[in-house]
mmCIF file of C-alpha atoms (C1' of nucleotides) in Angstrom:
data_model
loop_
_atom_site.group_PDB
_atom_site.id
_atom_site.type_symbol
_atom_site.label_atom_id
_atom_site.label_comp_id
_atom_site.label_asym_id
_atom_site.label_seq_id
_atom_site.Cartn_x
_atom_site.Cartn_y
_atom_site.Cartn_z
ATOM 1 C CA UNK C 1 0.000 0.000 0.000
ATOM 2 C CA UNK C 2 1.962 3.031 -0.954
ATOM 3 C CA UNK C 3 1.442 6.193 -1.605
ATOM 4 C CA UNK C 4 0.597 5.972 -5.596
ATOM 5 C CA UNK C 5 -1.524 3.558 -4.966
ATOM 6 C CA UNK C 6 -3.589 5.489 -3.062
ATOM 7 C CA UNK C 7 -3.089 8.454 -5.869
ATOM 8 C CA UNK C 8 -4.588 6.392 -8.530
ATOM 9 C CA UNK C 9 -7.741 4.705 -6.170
ATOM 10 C CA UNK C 10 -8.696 8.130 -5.107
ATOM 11 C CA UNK C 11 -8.020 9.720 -8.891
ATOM 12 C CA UNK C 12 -10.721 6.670 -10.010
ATOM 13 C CA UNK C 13 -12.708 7.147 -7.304
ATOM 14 C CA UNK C 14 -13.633 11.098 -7.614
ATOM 15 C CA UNK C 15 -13.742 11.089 -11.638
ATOM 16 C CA UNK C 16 -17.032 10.139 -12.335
ATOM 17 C CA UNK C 17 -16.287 9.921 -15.795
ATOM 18 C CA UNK C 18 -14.853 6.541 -15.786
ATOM 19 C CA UNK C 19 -11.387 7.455 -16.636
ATOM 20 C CA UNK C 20 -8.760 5.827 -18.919
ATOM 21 C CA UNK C 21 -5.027 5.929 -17.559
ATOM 22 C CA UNK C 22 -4.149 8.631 -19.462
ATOM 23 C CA UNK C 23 -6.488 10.790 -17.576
ATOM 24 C CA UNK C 24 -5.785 8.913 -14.441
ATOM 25 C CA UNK C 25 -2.522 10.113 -14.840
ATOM 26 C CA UNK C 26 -2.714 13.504 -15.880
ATOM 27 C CA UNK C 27 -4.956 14.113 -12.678
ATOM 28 C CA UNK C 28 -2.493 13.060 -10.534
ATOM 29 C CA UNK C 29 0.071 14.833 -12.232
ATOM 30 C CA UNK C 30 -1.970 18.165 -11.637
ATOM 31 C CA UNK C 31 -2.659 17.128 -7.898
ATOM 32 C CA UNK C 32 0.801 15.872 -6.841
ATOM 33 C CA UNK C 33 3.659 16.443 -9.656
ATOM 34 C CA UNK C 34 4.854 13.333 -10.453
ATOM 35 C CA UNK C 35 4.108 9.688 -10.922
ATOM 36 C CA UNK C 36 5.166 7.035 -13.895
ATOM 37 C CA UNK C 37 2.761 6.000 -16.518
ATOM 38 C CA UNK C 38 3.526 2.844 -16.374
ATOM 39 C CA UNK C 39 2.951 2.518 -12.761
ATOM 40 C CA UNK C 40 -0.579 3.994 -13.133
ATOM 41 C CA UNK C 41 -1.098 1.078 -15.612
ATOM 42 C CA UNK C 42 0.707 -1.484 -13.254
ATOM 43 C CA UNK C 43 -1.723 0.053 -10.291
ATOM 44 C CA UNK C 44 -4.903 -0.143 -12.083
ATOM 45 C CA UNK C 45 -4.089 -3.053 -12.952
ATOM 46 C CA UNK C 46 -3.353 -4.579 -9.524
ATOM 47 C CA UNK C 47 -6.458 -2.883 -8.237
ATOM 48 C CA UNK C 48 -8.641 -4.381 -10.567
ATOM 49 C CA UNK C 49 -7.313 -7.851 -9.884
ATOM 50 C CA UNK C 50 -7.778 -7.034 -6.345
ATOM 51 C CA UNK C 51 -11.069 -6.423 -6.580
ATOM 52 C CA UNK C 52 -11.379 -2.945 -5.760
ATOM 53 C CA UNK C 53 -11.800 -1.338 -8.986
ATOM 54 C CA UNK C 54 -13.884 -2.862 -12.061
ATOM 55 C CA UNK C 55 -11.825 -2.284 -15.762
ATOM 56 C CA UNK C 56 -15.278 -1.738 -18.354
ATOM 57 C CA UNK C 57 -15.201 -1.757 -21.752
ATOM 58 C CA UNK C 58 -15.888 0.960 -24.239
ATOM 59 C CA UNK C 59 -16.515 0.992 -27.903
ATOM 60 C CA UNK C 60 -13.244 2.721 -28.256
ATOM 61 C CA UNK C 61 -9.955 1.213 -27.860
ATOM 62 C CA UNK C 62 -9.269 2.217 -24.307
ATOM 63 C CA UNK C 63 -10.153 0.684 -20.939
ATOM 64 C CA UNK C 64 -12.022 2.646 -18.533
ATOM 65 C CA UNK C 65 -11.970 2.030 -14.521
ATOM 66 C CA UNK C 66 -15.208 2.397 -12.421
ATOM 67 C CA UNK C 67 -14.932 2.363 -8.634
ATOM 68 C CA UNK C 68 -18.388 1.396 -8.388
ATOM 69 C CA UNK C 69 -18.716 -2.092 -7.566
ATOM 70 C CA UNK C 70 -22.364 -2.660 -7.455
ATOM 71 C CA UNK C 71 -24.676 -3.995 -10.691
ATOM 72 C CA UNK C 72 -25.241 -0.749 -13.040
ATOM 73 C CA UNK C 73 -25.008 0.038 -16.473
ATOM 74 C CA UNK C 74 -23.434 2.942 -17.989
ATOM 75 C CA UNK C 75 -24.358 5.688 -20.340
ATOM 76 C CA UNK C 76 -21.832 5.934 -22.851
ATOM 77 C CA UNK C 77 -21.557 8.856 -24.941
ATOM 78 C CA UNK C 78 -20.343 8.363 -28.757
ATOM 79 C CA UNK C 79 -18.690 11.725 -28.842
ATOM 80 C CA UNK C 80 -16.248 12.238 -25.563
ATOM 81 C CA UNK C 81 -16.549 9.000 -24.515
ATOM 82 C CA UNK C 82 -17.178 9.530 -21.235
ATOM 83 C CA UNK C 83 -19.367 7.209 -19.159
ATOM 84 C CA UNK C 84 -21.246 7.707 -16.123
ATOM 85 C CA UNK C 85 -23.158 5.093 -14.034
ATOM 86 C CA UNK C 86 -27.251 4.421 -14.830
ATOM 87 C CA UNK C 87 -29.264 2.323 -12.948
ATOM 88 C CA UNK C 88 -32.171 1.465 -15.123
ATOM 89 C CA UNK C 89 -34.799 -0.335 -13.526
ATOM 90 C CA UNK C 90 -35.921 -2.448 -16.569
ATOM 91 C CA UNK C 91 -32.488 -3.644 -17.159
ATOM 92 C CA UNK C 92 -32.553 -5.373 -13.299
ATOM 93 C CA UNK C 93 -35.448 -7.228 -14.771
ATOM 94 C CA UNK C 94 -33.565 -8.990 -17.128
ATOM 95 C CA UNK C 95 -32.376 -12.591 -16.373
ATOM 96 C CA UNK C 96 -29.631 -14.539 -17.920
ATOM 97 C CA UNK C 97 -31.636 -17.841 -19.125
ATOM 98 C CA UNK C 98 -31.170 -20.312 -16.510
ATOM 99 C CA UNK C 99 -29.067 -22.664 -18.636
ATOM 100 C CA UNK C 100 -26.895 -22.923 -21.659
ATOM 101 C CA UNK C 101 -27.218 -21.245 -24.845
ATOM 102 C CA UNK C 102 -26.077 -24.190 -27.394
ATOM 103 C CA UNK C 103 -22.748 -25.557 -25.363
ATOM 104 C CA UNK C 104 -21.978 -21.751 -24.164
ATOM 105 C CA UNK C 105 -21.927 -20.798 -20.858
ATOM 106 C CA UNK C 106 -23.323 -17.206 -20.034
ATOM 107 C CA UNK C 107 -21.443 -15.868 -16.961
ATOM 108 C CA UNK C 108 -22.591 -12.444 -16.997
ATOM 109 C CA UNK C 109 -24.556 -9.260 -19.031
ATOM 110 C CA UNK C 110 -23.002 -6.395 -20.176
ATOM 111 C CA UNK C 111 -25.154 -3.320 -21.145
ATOM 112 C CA UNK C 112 -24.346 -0.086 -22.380
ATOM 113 C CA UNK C 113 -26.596 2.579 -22.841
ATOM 114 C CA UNK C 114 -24.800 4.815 -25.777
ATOM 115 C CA UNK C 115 -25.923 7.882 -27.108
ATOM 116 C CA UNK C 116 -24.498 11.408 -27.006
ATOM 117 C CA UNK C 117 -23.872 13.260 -23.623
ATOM 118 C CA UNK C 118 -24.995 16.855 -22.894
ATOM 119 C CA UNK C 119 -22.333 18.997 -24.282
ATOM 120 C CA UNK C 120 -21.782 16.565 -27.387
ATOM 121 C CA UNK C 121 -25.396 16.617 -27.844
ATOM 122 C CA UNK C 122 -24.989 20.542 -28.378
ATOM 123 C CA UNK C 123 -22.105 20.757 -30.564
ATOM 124 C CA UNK C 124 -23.305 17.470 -32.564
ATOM 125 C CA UNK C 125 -20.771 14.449 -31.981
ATOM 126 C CA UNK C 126 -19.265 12.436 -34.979
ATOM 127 C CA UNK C 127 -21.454 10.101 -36.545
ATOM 128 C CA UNK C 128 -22.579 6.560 -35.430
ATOM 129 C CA UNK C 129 -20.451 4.132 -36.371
ATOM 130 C CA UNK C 130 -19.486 1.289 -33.631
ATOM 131 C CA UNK C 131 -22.593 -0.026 -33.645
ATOM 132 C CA UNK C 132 -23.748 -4.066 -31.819
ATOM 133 C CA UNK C 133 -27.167 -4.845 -31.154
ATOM 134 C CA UNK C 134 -30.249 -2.529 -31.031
ATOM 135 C CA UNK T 1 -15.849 -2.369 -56.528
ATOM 136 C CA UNK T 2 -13.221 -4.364 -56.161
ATOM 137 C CA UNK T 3 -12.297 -7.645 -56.015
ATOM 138 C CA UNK T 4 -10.586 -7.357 -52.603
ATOM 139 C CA UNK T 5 -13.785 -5.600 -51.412
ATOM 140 C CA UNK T 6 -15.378 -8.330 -52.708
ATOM 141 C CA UNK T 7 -12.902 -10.383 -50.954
ATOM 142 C CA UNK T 8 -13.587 -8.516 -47.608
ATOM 143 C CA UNK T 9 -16.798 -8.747 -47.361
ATOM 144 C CA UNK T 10 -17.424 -12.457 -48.064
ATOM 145 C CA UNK T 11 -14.482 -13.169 -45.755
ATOM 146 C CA UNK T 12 -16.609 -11.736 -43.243
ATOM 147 C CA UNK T 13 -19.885 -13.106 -44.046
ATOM 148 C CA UNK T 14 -18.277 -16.685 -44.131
ATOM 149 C CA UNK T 15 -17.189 -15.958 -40.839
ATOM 150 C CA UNK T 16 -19.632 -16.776 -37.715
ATOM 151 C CA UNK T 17 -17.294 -16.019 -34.998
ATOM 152 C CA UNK T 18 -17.362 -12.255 -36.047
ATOM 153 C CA UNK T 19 -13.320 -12.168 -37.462
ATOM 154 C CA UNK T 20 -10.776 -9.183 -36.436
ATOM 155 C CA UNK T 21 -8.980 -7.801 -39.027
ATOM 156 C CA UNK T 22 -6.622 -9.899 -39.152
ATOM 157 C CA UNK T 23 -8.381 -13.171 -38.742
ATOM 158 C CA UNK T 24 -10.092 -11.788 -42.671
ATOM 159 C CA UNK T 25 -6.716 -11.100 -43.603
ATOM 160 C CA UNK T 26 -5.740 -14.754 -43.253
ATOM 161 C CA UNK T 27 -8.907 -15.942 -44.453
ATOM 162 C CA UNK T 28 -8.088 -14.162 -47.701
ATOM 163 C CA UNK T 29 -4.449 -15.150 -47.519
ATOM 164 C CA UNK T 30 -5.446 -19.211 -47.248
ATOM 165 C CA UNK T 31 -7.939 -18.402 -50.034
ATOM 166 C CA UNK T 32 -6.457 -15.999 -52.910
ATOM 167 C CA UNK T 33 -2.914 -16.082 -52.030
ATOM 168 C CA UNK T 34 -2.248 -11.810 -51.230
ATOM 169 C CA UNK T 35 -3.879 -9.171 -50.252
ATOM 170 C CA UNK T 36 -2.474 -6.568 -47.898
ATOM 171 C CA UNK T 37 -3.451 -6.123 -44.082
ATOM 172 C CA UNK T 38 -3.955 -2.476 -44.652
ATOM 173 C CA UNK T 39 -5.958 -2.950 -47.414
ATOM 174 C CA UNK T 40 -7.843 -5.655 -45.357
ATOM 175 C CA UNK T 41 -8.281 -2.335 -42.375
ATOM 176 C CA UNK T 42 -9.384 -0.267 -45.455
ATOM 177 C CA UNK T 43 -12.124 -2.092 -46.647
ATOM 178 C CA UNK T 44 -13.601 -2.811 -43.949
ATOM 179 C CA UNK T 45 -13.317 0.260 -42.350
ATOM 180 C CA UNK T 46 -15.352 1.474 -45.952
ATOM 181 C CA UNK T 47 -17.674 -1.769 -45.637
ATOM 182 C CA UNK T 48 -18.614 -0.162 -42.260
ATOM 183 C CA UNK T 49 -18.898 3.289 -43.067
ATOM 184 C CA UNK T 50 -21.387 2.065 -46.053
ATOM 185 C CA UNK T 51 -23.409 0.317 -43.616
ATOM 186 C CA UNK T 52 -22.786 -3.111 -45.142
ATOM 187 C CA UNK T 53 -20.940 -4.448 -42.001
ATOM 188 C CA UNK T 54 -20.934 -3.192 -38.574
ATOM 189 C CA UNK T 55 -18.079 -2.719 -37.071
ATOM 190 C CA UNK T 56 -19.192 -4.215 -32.865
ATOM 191 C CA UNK T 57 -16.944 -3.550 -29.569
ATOM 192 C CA UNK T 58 -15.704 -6.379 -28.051
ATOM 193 C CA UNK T 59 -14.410 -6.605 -24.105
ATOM 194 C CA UNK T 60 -10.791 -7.379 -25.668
ATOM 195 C CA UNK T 61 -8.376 -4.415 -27.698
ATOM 196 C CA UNK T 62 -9.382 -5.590 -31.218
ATOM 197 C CA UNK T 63 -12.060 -4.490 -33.264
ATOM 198 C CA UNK T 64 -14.289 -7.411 -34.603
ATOM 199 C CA UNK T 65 -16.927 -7.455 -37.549
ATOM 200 C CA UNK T 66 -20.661 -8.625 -37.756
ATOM 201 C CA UNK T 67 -22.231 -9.191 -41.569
ATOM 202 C CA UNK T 68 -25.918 -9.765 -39.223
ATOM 203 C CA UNK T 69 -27.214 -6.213 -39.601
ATOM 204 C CA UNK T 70 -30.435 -7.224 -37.922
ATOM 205 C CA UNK T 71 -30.893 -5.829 -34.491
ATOM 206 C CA UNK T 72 -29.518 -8.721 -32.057
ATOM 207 C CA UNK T 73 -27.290 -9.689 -29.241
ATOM 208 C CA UNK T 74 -23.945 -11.336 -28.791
ATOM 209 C CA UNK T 75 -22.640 -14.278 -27.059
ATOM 210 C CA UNK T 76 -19.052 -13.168 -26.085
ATOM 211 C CA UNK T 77 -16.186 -15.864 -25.148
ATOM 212 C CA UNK T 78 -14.226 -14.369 -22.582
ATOM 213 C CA UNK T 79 -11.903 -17.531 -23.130
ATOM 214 C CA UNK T 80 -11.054 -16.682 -27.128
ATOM 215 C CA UNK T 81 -12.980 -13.802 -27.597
ATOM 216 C CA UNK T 82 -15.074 -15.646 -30.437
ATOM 217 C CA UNK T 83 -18.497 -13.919 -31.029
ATOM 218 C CA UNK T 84 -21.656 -15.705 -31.900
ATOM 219 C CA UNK T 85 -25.264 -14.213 -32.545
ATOM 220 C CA UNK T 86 -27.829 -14.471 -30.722
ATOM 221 C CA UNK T 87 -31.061 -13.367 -29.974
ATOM 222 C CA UNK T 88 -32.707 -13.035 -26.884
ATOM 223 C CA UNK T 89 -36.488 -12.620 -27.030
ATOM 224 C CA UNK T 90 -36.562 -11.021 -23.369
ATOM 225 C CA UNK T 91 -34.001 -8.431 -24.299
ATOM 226 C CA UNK T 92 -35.963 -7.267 -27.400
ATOM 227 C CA UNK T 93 -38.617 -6.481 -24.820
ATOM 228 C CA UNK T 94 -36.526 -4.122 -23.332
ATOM 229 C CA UNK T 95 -37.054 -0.276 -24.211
ATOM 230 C CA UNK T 96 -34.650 2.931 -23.676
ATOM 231 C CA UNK T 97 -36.343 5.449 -21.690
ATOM 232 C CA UNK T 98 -38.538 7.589 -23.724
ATOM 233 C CA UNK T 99 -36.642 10.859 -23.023
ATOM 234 C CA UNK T 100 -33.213 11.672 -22.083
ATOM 235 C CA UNK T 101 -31.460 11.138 -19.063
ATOM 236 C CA UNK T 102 -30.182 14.188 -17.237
ATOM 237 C CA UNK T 103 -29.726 15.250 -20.063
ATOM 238 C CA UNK T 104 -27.685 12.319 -22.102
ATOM 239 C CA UNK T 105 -29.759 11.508 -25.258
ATOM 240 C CA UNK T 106 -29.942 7.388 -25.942
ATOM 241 C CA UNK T 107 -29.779 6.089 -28.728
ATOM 242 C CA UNK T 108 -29.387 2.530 -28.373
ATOM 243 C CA UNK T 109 -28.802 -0.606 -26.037
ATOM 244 C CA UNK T 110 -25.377 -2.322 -26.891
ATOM 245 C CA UNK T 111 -25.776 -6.065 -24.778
ATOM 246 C CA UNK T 112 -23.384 -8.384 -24.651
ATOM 247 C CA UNK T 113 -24.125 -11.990 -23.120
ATOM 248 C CA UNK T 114 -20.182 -12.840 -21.897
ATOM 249 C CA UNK T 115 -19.509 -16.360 -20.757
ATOM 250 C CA UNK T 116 -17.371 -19.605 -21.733
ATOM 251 C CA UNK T 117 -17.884 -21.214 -25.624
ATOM 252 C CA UNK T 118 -17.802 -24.989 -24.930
ATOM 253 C CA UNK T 119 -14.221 -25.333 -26.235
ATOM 254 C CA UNK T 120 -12.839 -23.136 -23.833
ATOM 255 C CA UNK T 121 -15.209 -24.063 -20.880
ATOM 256 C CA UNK T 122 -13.737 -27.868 -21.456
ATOM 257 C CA UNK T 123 -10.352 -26.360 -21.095
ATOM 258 C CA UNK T 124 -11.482 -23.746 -18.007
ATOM 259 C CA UNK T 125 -10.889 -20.455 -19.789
ATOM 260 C CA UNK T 126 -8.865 -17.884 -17.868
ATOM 261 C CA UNK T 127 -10.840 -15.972 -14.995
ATOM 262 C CA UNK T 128 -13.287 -13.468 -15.262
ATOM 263 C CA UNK T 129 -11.122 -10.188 -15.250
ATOM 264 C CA UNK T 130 -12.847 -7.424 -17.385
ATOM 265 C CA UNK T 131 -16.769 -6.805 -15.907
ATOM 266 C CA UNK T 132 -19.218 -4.531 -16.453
ATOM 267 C CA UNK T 133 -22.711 -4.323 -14.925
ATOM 268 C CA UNK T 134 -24.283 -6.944 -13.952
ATOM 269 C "C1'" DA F 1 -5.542 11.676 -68.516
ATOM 270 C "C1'" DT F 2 -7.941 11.415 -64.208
ATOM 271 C "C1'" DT F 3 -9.771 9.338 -60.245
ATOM 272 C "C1'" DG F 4 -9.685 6.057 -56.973
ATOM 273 C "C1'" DG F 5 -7.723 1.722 -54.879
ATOM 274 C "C1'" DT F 6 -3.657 -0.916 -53.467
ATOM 275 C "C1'" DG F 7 0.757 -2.214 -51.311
ATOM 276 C "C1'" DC F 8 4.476 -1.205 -48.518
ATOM 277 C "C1'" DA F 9 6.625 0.870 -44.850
ATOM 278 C "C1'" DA F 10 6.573 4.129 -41.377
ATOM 279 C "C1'" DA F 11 3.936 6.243 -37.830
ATOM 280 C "C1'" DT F 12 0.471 6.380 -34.006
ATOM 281 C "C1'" DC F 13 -2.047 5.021 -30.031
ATOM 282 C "C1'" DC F 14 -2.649 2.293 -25.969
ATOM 283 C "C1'" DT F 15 -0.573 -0.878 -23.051
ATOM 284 C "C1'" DT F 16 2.918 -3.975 -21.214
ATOM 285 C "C1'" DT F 17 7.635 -5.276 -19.839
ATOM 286 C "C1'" DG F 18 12.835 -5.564 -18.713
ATOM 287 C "C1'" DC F 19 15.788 -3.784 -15.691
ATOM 288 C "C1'" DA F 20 18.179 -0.974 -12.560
ATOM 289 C "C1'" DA F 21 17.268 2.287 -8.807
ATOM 290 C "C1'" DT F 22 14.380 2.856 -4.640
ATOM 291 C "C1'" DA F 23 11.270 2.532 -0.714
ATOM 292 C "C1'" DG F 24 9.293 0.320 3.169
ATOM 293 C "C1'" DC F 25 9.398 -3.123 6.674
ATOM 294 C "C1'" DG D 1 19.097 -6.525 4.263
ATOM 295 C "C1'" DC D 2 15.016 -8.321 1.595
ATOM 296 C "C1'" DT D 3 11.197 -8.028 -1.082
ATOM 297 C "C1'" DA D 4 7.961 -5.389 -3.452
ATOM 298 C "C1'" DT D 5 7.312 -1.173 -6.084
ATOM 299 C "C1'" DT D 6 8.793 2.534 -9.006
ATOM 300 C "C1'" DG D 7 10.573 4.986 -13.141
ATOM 301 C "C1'" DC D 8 12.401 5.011 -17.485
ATOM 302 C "C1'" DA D 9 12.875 3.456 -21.848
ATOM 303 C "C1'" DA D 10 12.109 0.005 -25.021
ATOM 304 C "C1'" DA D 11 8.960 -3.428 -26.843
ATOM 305 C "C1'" DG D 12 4.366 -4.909 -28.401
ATOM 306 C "C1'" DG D 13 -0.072 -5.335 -30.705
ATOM 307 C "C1'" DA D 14 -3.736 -3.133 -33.291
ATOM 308 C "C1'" DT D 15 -4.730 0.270 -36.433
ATOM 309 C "C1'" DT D 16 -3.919 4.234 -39.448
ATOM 310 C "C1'" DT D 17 -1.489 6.985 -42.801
ATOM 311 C "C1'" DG D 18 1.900 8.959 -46.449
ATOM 312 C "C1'" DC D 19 3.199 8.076 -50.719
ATOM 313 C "C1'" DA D 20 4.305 6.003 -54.984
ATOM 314 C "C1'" DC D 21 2.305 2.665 -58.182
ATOM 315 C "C1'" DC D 22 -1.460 0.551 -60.662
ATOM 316 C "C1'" DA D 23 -6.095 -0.069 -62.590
ATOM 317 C "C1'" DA D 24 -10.331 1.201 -64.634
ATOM 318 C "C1'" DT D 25 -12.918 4.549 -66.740
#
DNA sequence: ATTGGTGCAAATCCTTTGCAATAGC
DNA sequence: GCTATTGCAAAGGATTTGCACCAAT
């Protein structure tokens, strides 16, 4: 337990935004000077496999960390990418089937509400284009 | 209209598992012989843009394509990262909000069912690392 | 001749890793 | 002192891009 360690938790923890390390890191550059890339990588890292931050996926090509253990979905916006935490009632309703689907085992769901975010909303985000489902 | 396009795009329609980039690429290789991996990243890229593929986000760093443009789901192998359609009656049933959420404007539901294919349950996949929701 | 598509290699972005220096117990 | 952690720089994988060449109109 040292003292970047608890740099990075808190850094997830108040950014509501779901961070990537980059931004990870640039906030604790602004809050304390210095600290390695790499060992905000090596951190999150060890914190997620520790259980006390969650690594969610995006459509983009980063990982994002979310202190917020408990079942939610996220609103994802297409522009900024930024996520914040939603917890949508009709989503809790849905089960995963009680057995196999064909010889796969489901272990969990994964649902992301995207769209575009306030601000993106205004100055019209790019285009969709990742698109899965409905 | 080319005949790599054409190349492309049946690579990826031959493909159930919902290929990367450069699983097409050596689809095309075993098959024609050449074609070049940026070319591969070019087409599809255009393929997706044209709204004859979609391009879908996967829980791994790779981008992997789906020739199904009909609204479904995704079973997601967290073992090889294979993709398989599905669809889920009880998850059509499932709306987005009529309005917009503080403010964020939805646009659509992106669900991913993530488990173990039978292949990799035999050999016990790696463990569950990357979660999101529920 | 002109426009667009292709191949190759170099560049970019995000992330991980080897290794020596360092910190904490 | 020992072991785990850090920083730096280099390596890595996926994807994109600059540019010259080629193909079809």
């Amino acid at each position: 337990v040292t003292a970047q360690r608890v740099a990075v938790f808190r850094a997830v923890l108040q950014d509501l935004s779901h961070p990537t390390a980059d931004a990870v890191h640039r906030a604790i550059l602004a809050d304390l000077g210095s600290m390695s890339l790499a060992t905000v990588y090596r951190t999150l890292e060890f914190l997620a496999g520790g259980g006390l931050l969650r690594r969610v996926s995006t459509p983009e090509s980063v990982s994002r960390f979310d202190a917020n253990l408990a079942p939610h979905q996220h609103l994802v916006c297409r522009g900024c990418g930024r996520m914040r935490d939603w917890d949508e009632a009709a989503l809790h309703r849905v089960r995963l089937p009680r057995r196999s689907f064909a010889g796969f085992r489901p272990e969990m769901l994964d649902i992301r509400i995207v769209g575009l975010c306030e601000g993106c909303a205004r100055g019209a985000g790019p285009p969709l284009t990742r698109t899965t489902g409905r």
